[in-house]
Amino acid sequence: MTGYYDIVLGLIPVALLGITAALTVVGISLTAAVPIGSLVAMAIIGHAMFVNTPAEAADEPRSARPPHAD
């Protein structure tokens, strides 16, 4: 099963290379297309780190029952 972070790891090079190539084909110079593509890749990384943090899933309790004390 593909998770959110697997998709993020796949989107980073796709955004960098794909957007750079698309902007180059449209007519924007390579020296301008690379920073634009990298800004999109940085936005994807920032979303994964700060908006949808990995710690959100770990903070949820796994069971509604309290732990059993011996």
Short mmCIF file of C-alpha atoms in Angstrom, two decimals:
data_model
loop_
_atom_site.label_atom_id
_atom_site.label_comp_id
_atom_site.label_asym_id
_atom_site.label_seq_id
_atom_site.Cartn_x
_atom_site.Cartn_y
_atom_site.Cartn_z
CA MET A 1 0.00 0.00 0.00
CA THR A 2 1.39 3.37 -1.00
CA GLY A 3 1.39 5.90 1.81
CA TYR A 4 1.52 9.68 1.82
CA TYR A 5 5.28 9.84 2.30
CA ASP A 6 5.91 7.38 -0.53
CA ILE A 7 3.98 9.69 -2.83
CA VAL A 8 5.90 12.71 -1.53
CA LEU A 9 9.23 10.98 -2.21
CA GLY A 10 8.08 10.26 -5.75
CA LEU A 11 6.77 13.76 -6.37
CA ILE A 12 9.98 15.56 -5.42
CA PRO A 13 12.01 14.53 -8.51
CA VAL A 14 8.91 14.58 -10.71
CA ALA A 15 8.23 18.18 -9.71
CA LEU A 16 11.84 19.25 -10.10
CA LEU A 17 12.48 17.60 -13.44
CA GLY A 18 8.97 17.76 -14.89
CA ILE A 19 8.29 21.41 -14.16
CA THR A 20 11.78 22.38 -15.29
CA ALA A 21 11.32 20.49 -18.57
CA ALA A 22 7.82 21.88 -19.13
CA LEU A 23 8.95 25.45 -18.54
CA THR A 24 11.93 24.96 -20.83
CA VAL A 25 9.66 23.64 -23.59
CA VAL A 26 7.33 26.63 -23.16
CA GLY A 27 10.25 28.98 -23.74
CA ILE A 28 11.54 29.97 -20.31
CA SER A 29 15.31 29.78 -20.02
CA LEU A 30 16.86 26.91 -18.12
CA THR A 31 18.40 29.27 -15.57
CA ALA A 32 14.89 30.49 -14.67
CA ALA A 33 13.11 27.11 -14.98
CA VAL A 34 15.36 25.25 -12.51
CA PRO A 35 14.68 27.61 -9.56
CA ILE A 36 10.94 27.53 -10.26
CA GLY A 37 10.95 23.72 -10.32
CA SER A 38 13.01 23.60 -7.15
CA LEU A 39 10.59 25.96 -5.37
CA VAL A 40 7.74 23.57 -6.13
CA ALA A 41 9.81 20.63 -4.86
CA MET A 42 10.64 22.62 -1.71
CA ALA A 43 6.94 23.35 -1.20
CA ILE A 44 6.17 19.62 -1.37
CA ILE A 45 8.91 18.89 1.17
CA GLY A 46 7.70 21.71 3.43
CA HIS A 47 4.15 20.39 3.33
CA ALA A 48 5.33 16.92 4.32
CA MET A 49 7.49 18.26 7.14
CA PHE A 50 5.34 20.98 8.68
CA VAL A 51 1.71 20.61 7.56
CA ASN A 52 1.28 16.83 7.51
CA THR A 53 3.91 15.85 10.04
CA PRO A 54 4.89 12.23 10.66
CA ALA A 55 4.23 12.67 14.39
CA GLU A 56 0.47 13.09 13.89
CA ALA A 57 -0.09 9.36 13.42
CA ALA A 58 2.13 8.37 16.36
CA ASP A 59 0.25 10.59 18.83
CA GLU A 60 -3.05 8.76 18.37
CA PRO A 61 -3.78 6.04 20.93
CA ARG A 62 -3.91 2.53 19.50
CA SER A 63 -6.58 1.31 21.91
CA ALA A 64 -9.41 2.93 23.81
CA ARG A 65 -8.59 0.77 26.83
CA PRO A 66 -6.02 1.98 29.36
CA PRO A 67 -2.91 -0.14 29.85
CA HIS A 68 -3.23 -3.02 32.28
CA ALA A 69 -1.31 -2.44 35.53
CA ASP A 70 0.23 -5.54 37.10
#
